[in-house]
Amino acid sequence: MIEQGLIRAAQSGDREALITLLREIEPYVYRTAYYLLNHNEQDAMDASQEALIRIYSKINSYEEKAQFKTWVQRIVTNICIDKFRRARPTVSIDEHDLVFLGDQSVEKEVLSAYAAQDIREAIDRLPEHHRTVVVLRYLQDFSYNEIADSLDIPLNTVKSYLFRARQQLQTMLQDYEKGGVRG
């Protein structure tokens, strides 16, 4: 949670407060960009940098009517949407190292890794607006109202997008419900 005093100090021209504020929000900005941009690290870093620069230059336009995190998320989400529109999405198939825990079987770990990858890929295949609300709700833990504020859309639209996204994910991942795995 960002302190309002830090935000006010940054808005009043305190350079150290602004730098501290940007450092505090940087991980959240990057995480949102990373998920919205199909787990592409380079694109996420570019979008994060662009978002932080925009926040830096527009800090005085922030008004306390909205939560600071929703204001920040709106900025990063809009930047990611612009990047997404310029470059059509591709499904990320990055290789991930598997870490095996002593008390779990290798089979469970492998199946878990496949499931996690399939879920990420299914989210990546969602339409842009559905993926955005899924990322904000389930990966950033935003409330429905915070999503509506961040994206500047009606609350019922958020609910509708999430409902349709869950249906699409369920269809894409139906093999797991039947106990199957990809292969």
Short mmCIF file of N, CA and C in Angstrom, two decimals:
data_model
loop_
_atom_site.label_atom_id
_atom_site.label_comp_id
_atom_site.label_asym_id
_atom_site.label_seq_id
_atom_site.Cartn_x
_atom_site.Cartn_y
_atom_site.Cartn_z
N MET A 1 0.85 -1.19 0.00
CA MET A 1 0.00 0.00 0.00
C MET A 1 0.89 1.25 0.00
N ILE A 2 0.67 2.11 -0.94
CA ILE A 2 1.45 3.33 -1.07
C ILE A 2 0.88 4.39 -0.14
N GLU A 3 1.76 5.04 0.61
CA GLU A 3 1.32 6.08 1.53
C GLU A 3 0.94 7.35 0.75
N GLN A 4 -0.17 7.94 1.15
CA GLN A 4 -0.63 9.15 0.48
C GLN A 4 0.39 10.28 0.67
N GLY A 5 1.07 10.30 1.82
CA GLY A 5 2.08 11.33 2.07
C GLY A 5 3.20 11.28 1.06
N LEU A 6 3.60 10.08 0.67
CA LEU A 6 4.65 9.90 -0.33
C LEU A 6 4.19 10.42 -1.68
N ILE A 7 2.94 10.13 -2.02
CA ILE A 7 2.38 10.61 -3.29
C ILE A 7 2.32 12.13 -3.30
N ARG A 8 1.83 12.71 -2.20
CA ARG A 8 1.74 14.18 -2.12
C ARG A 8 3.12 14.83 -2.21
N ALA A 9 4.10 14.23 -1.53
CA ALA A 9 5.46 14.77 -1.58
C ALA A 9 6.00 14.71 -3.00
N ALA A 10 5.75 13.61 -3.71
CA ALA A 10 6.19 13.48 -5.09
C ALA A 10 5.51 14.52 -5.97
N GLN A 11 4.22 14.76 -5.72
CA GLN A 11 3.49 15.76 -6.50
C GLN A 11 3.98 17.18 -6.23
N SER A 12 4.48 17.40 -5.02
CA SER A 12 4.94 18.75 -4.68
C SER A 12 6.36 19.03 -5.14
N GLY A 13 6.98 18.04 -5.83
CA GLY A 13 8.30 18.27 -6.40
C GLY A 13 9.45 17.62 -5.65
N ASP A 14 9.16 16.85 -4.63
CA ASP A 14 10.21 16.15 -3.88
C ASP A 14 10.74 15.00 -4.74
N ARG A 15 11.92 15.20 -5.30
CA ARG A 15 12.51 14.23 -6.23
C ARG A 15 12.75 12.88 -5.56
N GLU A 16 13.23 12.87 -4.35
CA GLU A 16 13.50 11.62 -3.63
C GLU A 16 12.19 10.86 -3.38
N ALA A 17 11.14 11.56 -3.05
CA ALA A 17 9.84 10.92 -2.84
C ALA A 17 9.34 10.29 -4.14
N LEU A 18 9.53 11.00 -5.24
CA LEU A 18 9.10 10.48 -6.54
C LEU A 18 9.89 9.23 -6.91
N ILE A 19 11.19 9.25 -6.68
CA ILE A 19 12.02 8.08 -6.98
C ILE A 19 11.61 6.90 -6.10
N THR A 20 11.38 7.15 -4.82
CA THR A 20 10.93 6.10 -3.90
C THR A 20 9.59 5.53 -4.36
N LEU A 21 8.69 6.40 -4.74
CA LEU A 21 7.36 5.98 -5.21
C LEU A 21 7.49 5.09 -6.45
N LEU A 22 8.29 5.51 -7.41
CA LEU A 22 8.47 4.73 -8.64
C LEU A 22 9.09 3.37 -8.34
N ARG A 23 10.04 3.34 -7.42
CA ARG A 23 10.65 2.05 -7.05
C ARG A 23 9.65 1.12 -6.38
N GLU A 24 8.75 1.68 -5.59
CA GLU A 24 7.75 0.86 -4.91
C GLU A 24 6.74 0.26 -5.88
N ILE A 25 6.37 0.98 -6.91
CA ILE A 25 5.35 0.48 -7.83
C ILE A 25 5.94 -0.31 -9.00
N GLU A 26 7.24 -0.21 -9.21
CA GLU A 26 7.87 -0.87 -10.36
C GLU A 26 7.55 -2.37 -10.47
N PRO A 27 7.63 -3.16 -9.38
CA PRO A 27 7.33 -4.60 -9.52
C PRO A 27 5.88 -4.86 -9.97
N TYR A 28 4.95 -4.07 -9.50
CA TYR A 28 3.54 -4.25 -9.87
C TYR A 28 3.31 -3.86 -11.33
N VAL A 29 3.96 -2.80 -11.74
CA VAL A 29 3.84 -2.35 -13.13
C VAL A 29 4.40 -3.43 -14.06
N TYR A 30 5.57 -3.95 -13.71
CA TYR A 30 6.20 -4.99 -14.55
C TYR A 30 5.33 -6.25 -14.59
N ARG A 31 4.82 -6.68 -13.44
CA ARG A 31 4.01 -7.91 -13.41
C ARG A 31 2.77 -7.78 -14.29
N THR A 32 2.11 -6.65 -14.22
CA THR A 32 0.94 -6.45 -15.07
C THR A 32 1.35 -6.49 -16.55
N ALA A 33 2.40 -5.78 -16.89
CA ALA A 33 2.86 -5.75 -18.29
C ALA A 33 3.26 -7.15 -18.75
N TYR A 34 3.94 -7.88 -17.89
CA TYR A 34 4.41 -9.23 -18.24
C TYR A 34 3.23 -10.14 -18.59
N TYR A 35 2.20 -10.13 -17.78
CA TYR A 35 1.04 -10.99 -18.06
C TYR A 35 0.22 -10.50 -19.23
N LEU A 36 0.07 -9.20 -19.37
CA LEU A 36 -0.73 -8.68 -20.48
C LEU A 36 -0.03 -8.84 -21.82
N LEU A 37 1.28 -8.89 -21.80
CA LEU A 37 2.04 -8.99 -23.05
C LEU A 37 2.57 -10.40 -23.27
N ASN A 38 1.76 -11.38 -22.90
CA ASN A 38 2.04 -12.79 -23.20
C ASN A 38 3.38 -13.29 -22.68
N HIS A 39 3.75 -12.84 -21.50
CA HIS A 39 4.95 -13.34 -20.82
C HIS A 39 6.23 -13.02 -21.60
N ASN A 40 6.19 -11.97 -22.37
CA ASN A 40 7.37 -11.55 -23.14
C ASN A 40 8.14 -10.56 -22.27
N GLU A 41 9.29 -11.01 -21.75
CA GLU A 41 10.06 -10.19 -20.82
C GLU A 41 10.50 -8.86 -21.42
N GLN A 42 10.98 -8.90 -22.65
CA GLN A 42 11.48 -7.67 -23.27
C GLN A 42 10.34 -6.65 -23.47
N ASP A 43 9.21 -7.12 -23.99
CA ASP A 43 8.07 -6.22 -24.16
C ASP A 43 7.59 -5.69 -22.81
N ALA A 44 7.59 -6.56 -21.80
CA ALA A 44 7.14 -6.14 -20.46
C ALA A 44 8.08 -5.09 -19.88
N MET A 45 9.38 -5.27 -20.09
CA MET A 45 10.34 -4.26 -19.60
C MET A 45 10.15 -2.94 -20.33
N ASP A 46 9.94 -3.01 -21.64
CA ASP A 46 9.71 -1.78 -22.42
C ASP A 46 8.44 -1.08 -21.95
N ALA A 47 7.36 -1.84 -21.80
CA ALA A 47 6.09 -1.25 -21.37
C ALA A 47 6.20 -0.70 -19.95
N SER A 48 6.91 -1.41 -19.08
CA SER A 48 7.09 -0.94 -17.71
C SER A 48 7.84 0.39 -17.69
N GLN A 49 8.91 0.44 -18.47
CA GLN A 49 9.70 1.67 -18.52
C GLN A 49 8.84 2.83 -19.05
N GLU A 50 8.09 2.55 -20.10
CA GLU A 50 7.22 3.59 -20.66
C GLU A 50 6.18 4.03 -19.64
N ALA A 51 5.61 3.07 -18.91
CA ALA A 51 4.60 3.40 -17.89
C ALA A 51 5.22 4.23 -16.76
N LEU A 52 6.40 3.84 -16.30
CA LEU A 52 7.05 4.59 -15.22
C LEU A 52 7.40 6.01 -15.65
N ILE A 53 7.82 6.16 -16.90
CA ILE A 53 8.10 7.51 -17.42
C ILE A 53 6.81 8.33 -17.47
N ARG A 54 5.74 7.69 -17.92
CA ARG A 54 4.46 8.41 -17.99
C ARG A 54 3.97 8.78 -16.59
N ILE A 55 4.12 7.88 -15.64
CA ILE A 55 3.73 8.17 -14.25
C ILE A 55 4.58 9.33 -13.72
N TYR A 56 5.87 9.27 -13.99
CA TYR A 56 6.80 10.33 -13.58
C TYR A 56 6.35 11.69 -14.12
N SER A 57 6.01 11.71 -15.39
CA SER A 57 5.65 12.99 -16.01
C SER A 57 4.23 13.44 -15.71
N LYS A 58 3.37 12.52 -15.32
CA LYS A 58 1.95 12.85 -15.09
C LYS A 58 1.55 12.77 -13.62
N ILE A 59 2.50 12.66 -12.71
CA ILE A 59 2.17 12.48 -11.29
C ILE A 59 1.26 13.59 -10.78
N ASN A 60 1.41 14.78 -11.31
CA ASN A 60 0.56 15.88 -10.85
C ASN A 60 -0.88 15.77 -11.33
N SER A 61 -1.13 14.93 -12.32
CA SER A 61 -2.51 14.77 -12.79
C SER A 61 -3.28 13.76 -11.94
N TYR A 62 -2.57 13.03 -11.07
CA TYR A 62 -3.26 12.08 -10.19
C TYR A 62 -4.07 12.86 -9.16
N GLU A 63 -5.33 12.48 -9.06
CA GLU A 63 -6.22 13.08 -8.06
C GLU A 63 -6.65 11.98 -7.11
N GLU A 64 -6.80 12.30 -5.86
CA GLU A 64 -7.10 11.30 -4.83
C GLU A 64 -8.52 10.75 -4.92
N LYS A 65 -9.26 11.12 -5.95
CA LYS A 65 -10.61 10.56 -6.12
C LYS A 65 -10.53 9.05 -6.36
N ALA A 66 -9.51 8.62 -7.08
CA ALA A 66 -9.30 7.20 -7.37
C ALA A 66 -8.12 6.71 -6.54
N GLN A 67 -8.07 5.39 -6.33
CA GLN A 67 -6.92 4.83 -5.65
C GLN A 67 -5.70 4.97 -6.54
N PHE A 68 -4.55 5.17 -5.93
CA PHE A 68 -3.32 5.35 -6.70
C PHE A 68 -3.03 4.11 -7.54
N LYS A 69 -3.25 2.92 -6.97
CA LYS A 69 -2.92 1.70 -7.73
C LYS A 69 -3.82 1.55 -8.95
N THR A 70 -5.07 1.99 -8.89
CA THR A 70 -5.91 1.88 -10.08
C THR A 70 -5.49 2.90 -11.13
N TRP A 71 -5.04 4.07 -10.69
CA TRP A 71 -4.52 5.07 -11.62
C TRP A 71 -3.29 4.52 -12.34
N VAL A 72 -2.38 3.92 -11.59
CA VAL A 72 -1.16 3.33 -12.16
C VAL A 72 -1.52 2.19 -13.10
N GLN A 73 -2.44 1.32 -12.68
CA GLN A 73 -2.81 0.18 -13.51
C GLN A 73 -3.47 0.62 -14.81
N ARG A 74 -4.21 1.70 -14.76
CA ARG A 74 -4.83 2.22 -15.99
C ARG A 74 -3.75 2.64 -16.98
N ILE A 75 -2.72 3.28 -16.48
CA ILE A 75 -1.63 3.73 -17.34
C ILE A 75 -0.93 2.53 -17.97
N VAL A 76 -0.51 1.57 -17.15
CA VAL A 76 0.24 0.42 -17.68
C VAL A 76 -0.64 -0.43 -18.59
N THR A 77 -1.90 -0.59 -18.25
CA THR A 77 -2.81 -1.38 -19.08
C THR A 77 -2.99 -0.72 -20.45
N ASN A 78 -3.17 0.58 -20.47
CA ASN A 78 -3.32 1.27 -21.75
C ASN A 78 -2.07 1.16 -22.62
N ILE A 79 -0.92 1.24 -22.00
CA ILE A 79 0.33 1.10 -22.75
C ILE A 79 0.43 -0.31 -23.33
N CYS A 80 0.08 -1.31 -22.52
CA CYS A 80 0.14 -2.70 -22.98
C CYS A 80 -0.87 -2.96 -24.10
N ILE A 81 -2.05 -2.39 -23.97
CA ILE A 81 -3.05 -2.55 -25.02
C ILE A 81 -2.55 -1.94 -26.32
N ASP A 82 -1.92 -0.77 -26.23
CA ASP A 82 -1.35 -0.15 -27.44
C ASP A 82 -0.27 -1.04 -28.05
N LYS A 83 0.61 -1.59 -27.22
CA LYS A 83 1.66 -2.49 -27.73
C LYS A 83 1.04 -3.75 -28.34
N PHE A 84 0.02 -4.27 -27.68
CA PHE A 84 -0.64 -5.48 -28.15
C PHE A 84 -1.28 -5.24 -29.53
N ARG A 85 -1.88 -4.09 -29.70
CA ARG A 85 -2.51 -3.78 -30.98
C ARG A 85 -1.49 -3.62 -32.10
N ARG A 86 -0.31 -3.10 -31.76
CA ARG A 86 0.74 -2.93 -32.77
C ARG A 86 1.34 -4.26 -33.19
N ALA A 87 1.43 -5.20 -32.26
CA ALA A 87 2.02 -6.51 -32.56
C ALA A 87 1.01 -7.58 -32.14
N ARG A 88 0.43 -8.23 -33.08
CA ARG A 88 -0.55 -9.28 -32.79
C ARG A 88 0.05 -10.32 -31.86
N PRO A 89 -0.76 -10.91 -30.98
CA PRO A 89 -0.23 -11.82 -29.96
C PRO A 89 0.24 -13.16 -30.53
N THR A 90 1.22 -13.71 -29.83
CA THR A 90 1.68 -15.06 -30.10
C THR A 90 1.66 -15.81 -28.78
N VAL A 91 1.52 -17.10 -28.84
CA VAL A 91 1.48 -17.89 -27.62
C VAL A 91 2.90 -18.12 -27.14
N SER A 92 3.14 -17.84 -25.87
CA SER A 92 4.46 -18.03 -25.28
C SER A 92 4.68 -19.50 -24.97
N ILE A 93 5.82 -20.03 -25.43
CA ILE A 93 6.14 -21.42 -25.13
C ILE A 93 7.54 -21.51 -24.54
N ASP A 94 7.85 -20.56 -23.67
CA ASP A 94 9.16 -20.55 -23.03
C ASP A 94 9.35 -21.81 -22.21
N GLU A 95 10.58 -22.30 -22.19
CA GLU A 95 10.92 -23.46 -21.37
C GLU A 95 11.13 -22.98 -19.94
N HIS A 96 10.64 -23.74 -18.99
CA HIS A 96 10.79 -23.41 -17.58
C HIS A 96 11.50 -24.56 -16.88
N ASP A 97 12.40 -24.20 -15.98
CA ASP A 97 13.07 -25.22 -15.19
C ASP A 97 12.08 -25.80 -14.19
N LEU A 98 12.15 -27.09 -14.00
CA LEU A 98 11.29 -27.76 -13.03
C LEU A 98 12.07 -27.94 -11.73
N VAL A 99 11.47 -27.55 -10.63
CA VAL A 99 12.08 -27.74 -9.33
C VAL A 99 11.29 -28.84 -8.65
N PHE A 100 11.96 -29.92 -8.34
CA PHE A 100 11.28 -31.06 -7.74
C PHE A 100 11.44 -31.00 -6.23
N LEU A 101 10.33 -31.12 -5.55
CA LEU A 101 10.32 -31.13 -4.09
C LEU A 101 10.41 -32.57 -3.60
N GLY A 102 11.10 -32.77 -2.50
CA GLY A 102 11.33 -34.10 -1.99
C GLY A 102 10.07 -34.86 -1.62
N ASP A 103 9.06 -34.16 -1.16
CA ASP A 103 7.86 -34.86 -0.69
C ASP A 103 6.80 -35.05 -1.77
N GLN A 104 7.06 -34.61 -2.98
CA GLN A 104 6.10 -34.80 -4.06
C GLN A 104 6.73 -35.65 -5.15
N SER A 105 5.91 -36.38 -5.83
CA SER A 105 6.44 -37.25 -6.87
C SER A 105 6.82 -36.45 -8.11
N VAL A 106 7.75 -37.00 -8.85
CA VAL A 106 8.19 -36.37 -10.10
C VAL A 106 7.00 -36.23 -11.05
N GLU A 107 6.15 -37.24 -11.08
CA GLU A 107 4.99 -37.21 -11.96
C GLU A 107 4.08 -36.03 -11.63
N LYS A 108 3.82 -35.81 -10.35
CA LYS A 108 2.96 -34.68 -9.95
C LYS A 108 3.59 -33.35 -10.34
N GLU A 109 4.90 -33.25 -10.17
CA GLU A 109 5.59 -32.01 -10.52
C GLU A 109 5.52 -31.75 -12.02
N VAL A 110 5.74 -32.76 -12.80
CA VAL A 110 5.69 -32.61 -14.26
C VAL A 110 4.28 -32.23 -14.70
N LEU A 111 3.28 -32.93 -14.17
CA LEU A 111 1.89 -32.62 -14.52
C LEU A 111 1.53 -31.20 -14.08
N SER A 112 1.99 -30.81 -12.91
CA SER A 112 1.73 -29.46 -12.43
C SER A 112 2.37 -28.42 -13.33
N ALA A 113 3.59 -28.67 -13.77
CA ALA A 113 4.27 -27.73 -14.67
C ALA A 113 3.54 -27.63 -16.00
N TYR A 114 3.10 -28.76 -16.54
CA TYR A 114 2.33 -28.74 -17.79
C TYR A 114 1.02 -27.98 -17.61
N ALA A 115 0.35 -28.22 -16.50
CA ALA A 115 -0.92 -27.54 -16.25
C ALA A 115 -0.71 -26.04 -16.16
N ALA A 116 0.32 -25.61 -15.43
CA ALA A 116 0.59 -24.18 -15.29
C ALA A 116 0.90 -23.56 -16.66
N GLN A 117 1.69 -24.25 -17.46
CA GLN A 117 2.01 -23.73 -18.78
C GLN A 117 0.76 -23.66 -19.66
N ASP A 118 -0.07 -24.70 -19.60
CA ASP A 118 -1.29 -24.70 -20.40
C ASP A 118 -2.25 -23.58 -19.98
N ILE A 119 -2.32 -23.33 -18.68
CA ILE A 119 -3.17 -22.24 -18.19
C ILE A 119 -2.64 -20.90 -18.70
N ARG A 120 -1.32 -20.68 -18.61
CA ARG A 120 -0.73 -19.43 -19.12
C ARG A 120 -1.03 -19.28 -20.61
N GLU A 121 -0.86 -20.36 -21.36
CA GLU A 121 -1.09 -20.29 -22.81
C GLU A 121 -2.57 -20.04 -23.11
N ALA A 122 -3.46 -20.63 -22.31
CA ALA A 122 -4.89 -20.40 -22.52
C ALA A 122 -5.23 -18.94 -22.25
N ILE A 123 -4.67 -18.37 -21.19
CA ILE A 123 -4.90 -16.96 -20.89
C ILE A 123 -4.37 -16.10 -22.02
N ASP A 124 -3.20 -16.47 -22.55
CA ASP A 124 -2.61 -15.71 -23.67
C ASP A 124 -3.50 -15.72 -24.90
N ARG A 125 -4.28 -16.79 -25.09
CA ARG A 125 -5.14 -16.91 -26.28
C ARG A 125 -6.48 -16.19 -26.12
N LEU A 126 -6.78 -15.72 -24.92
CA LEU A 126 -8.03 -14.98 -24.73
C LEU A 126 -8.00 -13.69 -25.52
N PRO A 127 -9.18 -13.20 -25.94
CA PRO A 127 -9.22 -11.87 -26.56
C PRO A 127 -8.63 -10.84 -25.59
N GLU A 128 -8.07 -9.81 -26.13
CA GLU A 128 -7.37 -8.78 -25.36
C GLU A 128 -8.15 -8.29 -24.14
N HIS A 129 -9.43 -7.93 -24.33
CA HIS A 129 -10.21 -7.37 -23.22
C HIS A 129 -10.49 -8.43 -22.14
N HIS A 130 -10.67 -9.68 -22.54
CA HIS A 130 -10.88 -10.74 -21.55
C HIS A 130 -9.59 -11.03 -20.79
N ARG A 131 -8.48 -11.08 -21.51
CA ARG A 131 -7.20 -11.36 -20.86
C ARG A 131 -6.87 -10.25 -19.85
N THR A 132 -7.14 -9.02 -20.21
CA THR A 132 -6.85 -7.91 -19.32
C THR A 132 -7.60 -8.03 -18.00
N VAL A 133 -8.89 -8.32 -18.05
CA VAL A 133 -9.64 -8.43 -16.79
C VAL A 133 -9.23 -9.66 -15.99
N VAL A 134 -8.87 -10.75 -16.67
CA VAL A 134 -8.40 -11.94 -15.97
C VAL A 134 -7.09 -11.64 -15.24
N VAL A 135 -6.17 -10.97 -15.91
CA VAL A 135 -4.89 -10.62 -15.29
C VAL A 135 -5.11 -9.72 -14.08
N LEU A 136 -5.92 -8.70 -14.24
CA LEU A 136 -6.15 -7.77 -13.13
C LEU A 136 -6.87 -8.45 -11.96
N ARG A 137 -7.82 -9.33 -12.26
CA ARG A 137 -8.60 -9.98 -11.19
C ARG A 137 -7.81 -11.09 -10.49
N TYR A 138 -7.26 -11.99 -11.26
CA TYR A 138 -6.69 -13.19 -10.66
C TYR A 138 -5.18 -13.13 -10.44
N LEU A 139 -4.49 -12.28 -11.16
CA LEU A 139 -3.05 -12.19 -10.96
C LEU A 139 -2.65 -10.95 -10.18
N GLN A 140 -3.43 -9.90 -10.29
CA GLN A 140 -3.15 -8.67 -9.53
C GLN A 140 -4.11 -8.51 -8.34
N ASP A 141 -5.09 -9.38 -8.22
CA ASP A 141 -6.03 -9.40 -7.09
C ASP A 141 -6.84 -8.11 -6.97
N PHE A 142 -7.22 -7.54 -8.11
CA PHE A 142 -8.06 -6.35 -8.11
C PHE A 142 -9.50 -6.76 -7.85
N SER A 143 -10.24 -5.88 -7.18
CA SER A 143 -11.68 -6.09 -7.02
C SER A 143 -12.36 -5.73 -8.35
N TYR A 144 -13.61 -6.13 -8.49
CA TYR A 144 -14.35 -5.79 -9.72
C TYR A 144 -14.40 -4.28 -9.90
N ASN A 145 -14.64 -3.54 -8.82
CA ASN A 145 -14.71 -2.08 -8.91
C ASN A 145 -13.37 -1.48 -9.31
N GLU A 146 -12.27 -2.03 -8.78
CA GLU A 146 -10.95 -1.51 -9.15
C GLU A 146 -10.65 -1.78 -10.62
N ILE A 147 -11.08 -2.92 -11.12
CA ILE A 147 -10.90 -3.21 -12.55
C ILE A 147 -11.70 -2.22 -13.39
N ALA A 148 -12.95 -2.00 -13.01
CA ALA A 148 -13.79 -1.06 -13.74
C ALA A 148 -13.15 0.33 -13.76
N ASP A 149 -12.62 0.77 -12.59
CA ASP A 149 -11.96 2.07 -12.53
C ASP A 149 -10.70 2.10 -13.38
N SER A 150 -9.89 1.04 -13.29
CA SER A 150 -8.62 0.99 -14.04
C SER A 150 -8.83 1.04 -15.53
N LEU A 151 -9.84 0.32 -16.00
CA LEU A 151 -10.08 0.22 -17.44
C LEU A 151 -11.10 1.24 -17.94
N ASP A 152 -11.69 1.97 -16.99
CA ASP A 152 -12.71 2.97 -17.33
C ASP A 152 -13.86 2.34 -18.11
N ILE A 153 -14.36 1.22 -17.57
CA ILE A 153 -15.52 0.54 -18.15
C ILE A 153 -16.53 0.29 -17.05
N PRO A 154 -17.80 0.07 -17.40
CA PRO A 154 -18.82 -0.18 -16.38
C PRO A 154 -18.56 -1.49 -15.62
N LEU A 155 -19.01 -1.52 -14.38
CA LEU A 155 -18.84 -2.70 -13.53
C LEU A 155 -19.47 -3.93 -14.16
N ASN A 156 -20.65 -3.79 -14.74
CA ASN A 156 -21.30 -4.94 -15.37
C ASN A 156 -20.51 -5.47 -16.57
N THR A 157 -19.79 -4.61 -17.24
CA THR A 157 -18.93 -5.05 -18.35
C THR A 157 -17.79 -5.90 -17.81
N VAL A 158 -17.22 -5.49 -16.68
CA VAL A 158 -16.16 -6.28 -16.04
C VAL A 158 -16.69 -7.67 -15.71
N LYS A 159 -17.85 -7.72 -15.10
CA LYS A 159 -18.45 -9.01 -14.72
C LYS A 159 -18.71 -9.88 -15.95
N SER A 160 -19.20 -9.25 -17.00
CA SER A 160 -19.48 -9.98 -18.24
C SER A 160 -18.19 -10.51 -18.86
N TYR A 161 -17.16 -9.67 -18.94
CA TYR A 161 -15.88 -10.10 -19.49
C TYR A 161 -15.30 -11.26 -18.70
N LEU A 162 -15.36 -11.17 -17.36
CA LEU A 162 -14.82 -12.25 -16.53
C LEU A 162 -15.61 -13.54 -16.71
N PHE A 163 -16.92 -13.41 -16.81
CA PHE A 163 -17.76 -14.60 -17.01
C PHE A 163 -17.40 -15.27 -18.34
N ARG A 164 -17.32 -14.47 -19.39
CA ARG A 164 -16.99 -15.04 -20.71
C ARG A 164 -15.56 -15.59 -20.75
N ALA A 165 -14.65 -14.91 -20.10
CA ALA A 165 -13.26 -15.39 -20.06
C ALA A 165 -13.18 -16.73 -19.34
N ARG A 166 -13.89 -16.87 -18.22
CA ARG A 166 -13.89 -18.15 -17.49
C ARG A 166 -14.49 -19.25 -18.35
N GLN A 167 -15.54 -18.94 -19.10
CA GLN A 167 -16.13 -19.93 -20.00
C GLN A 167 -15.13 -20.36 -21.06
N GLN A 168 -14.45 -19.39 -21.66
CA GLN A 168 -13.46 -19.70 -22.69
C GLN A 168 -12.32 -20.53 -22.12
N LEU A 169 -11.84 -20.16 -20.93
CA LEU A 169 -10.76 -20.93 -20.30
C LEU A 169 -11.21 -22.35 -19.99
N GLN A 170 -12.43 -22.46 -19.52
CA GLN A 170 -12.96 -23.80 -19.21
C GLN A 170 -13.00 -24.66 -20.47
N THR A 171 -13.42 -24.09 -21.57
CA THR A 171 -13.46 -24.84 -22.82
C THR A 171 -12.05 -25.21 -23.27
N MET A 172 -11.12 -24.26 -23.20
CA MET A 172 -9.76 -24.53 -23.62
C MET A 172 -9.06 -25.56 -22.74
N LEU A 173 -9.45 -25.61 -21.48
CA LEU A 173 -8.75 -26.48 -20.52
C LEU A 173 -9.60 -27.68 -20.11
N GLN A 174 -10.56 -28.05 -20.91
CA GLN A 174 -11.48 -29.12 -20.52
C GLN A 174 -10.80 -30.47 -20.33
N ASP A 175 -9.64 -30.71 -20.95
CA ASP A 175 -8.93 -31.97 -20.75
C ASP A 175 -8.55 -32.18 -19.29
N TYR A 176 -8.26 -31.12 -18.58
CA TYR A 176 -7.87 -31.25 -17.17
C TYR A 176 -9.05 -31.66 -16.31
N GLU A 177 -10.25 -31.21 -16.66
CA GLU A 177 -11.44 -31.60 -15.91
C GLU A 177 -11.70 -33.10 -16.06
N LYS A 178 -11.31 -33.64 -17.21
CA LYS A 178 -11.53 -35.06 -17.47
C LYS A 178 -10.36 -35.91 -16.98
N GLY A 179 -9.36 -35.24 -16.36
CA GLY A 179 -8.22 -35.98 -15.84
C GLY A 179 -7.15 -36.23 -16.88
N GLY A 180 -7.26 -35.60 -18.03
CA GLY A 180 -6.29 -35.82 -19.10
C GLY A 180 -5.19 -34.80 -19.04
N VAL A 181 -4.18 -35.06 -19.81
CA VAL A 181 -3.09 -34.10 -19.95
C VAL A 181 -2.85 -33.88 -21.42
N ARG A 182 -2.18 -32.81 -21.71
CA ARG A 182 -1.89 -32.53 -23.12
C ARG A 182 -0.79 -33.46 -23.57
N GLY A 183 -0.62 -33.54 -24.83
CA GLY A 183 0.48 -34.37 -25.20
C GLY A 183 0.53 -34.66 -26.62
#
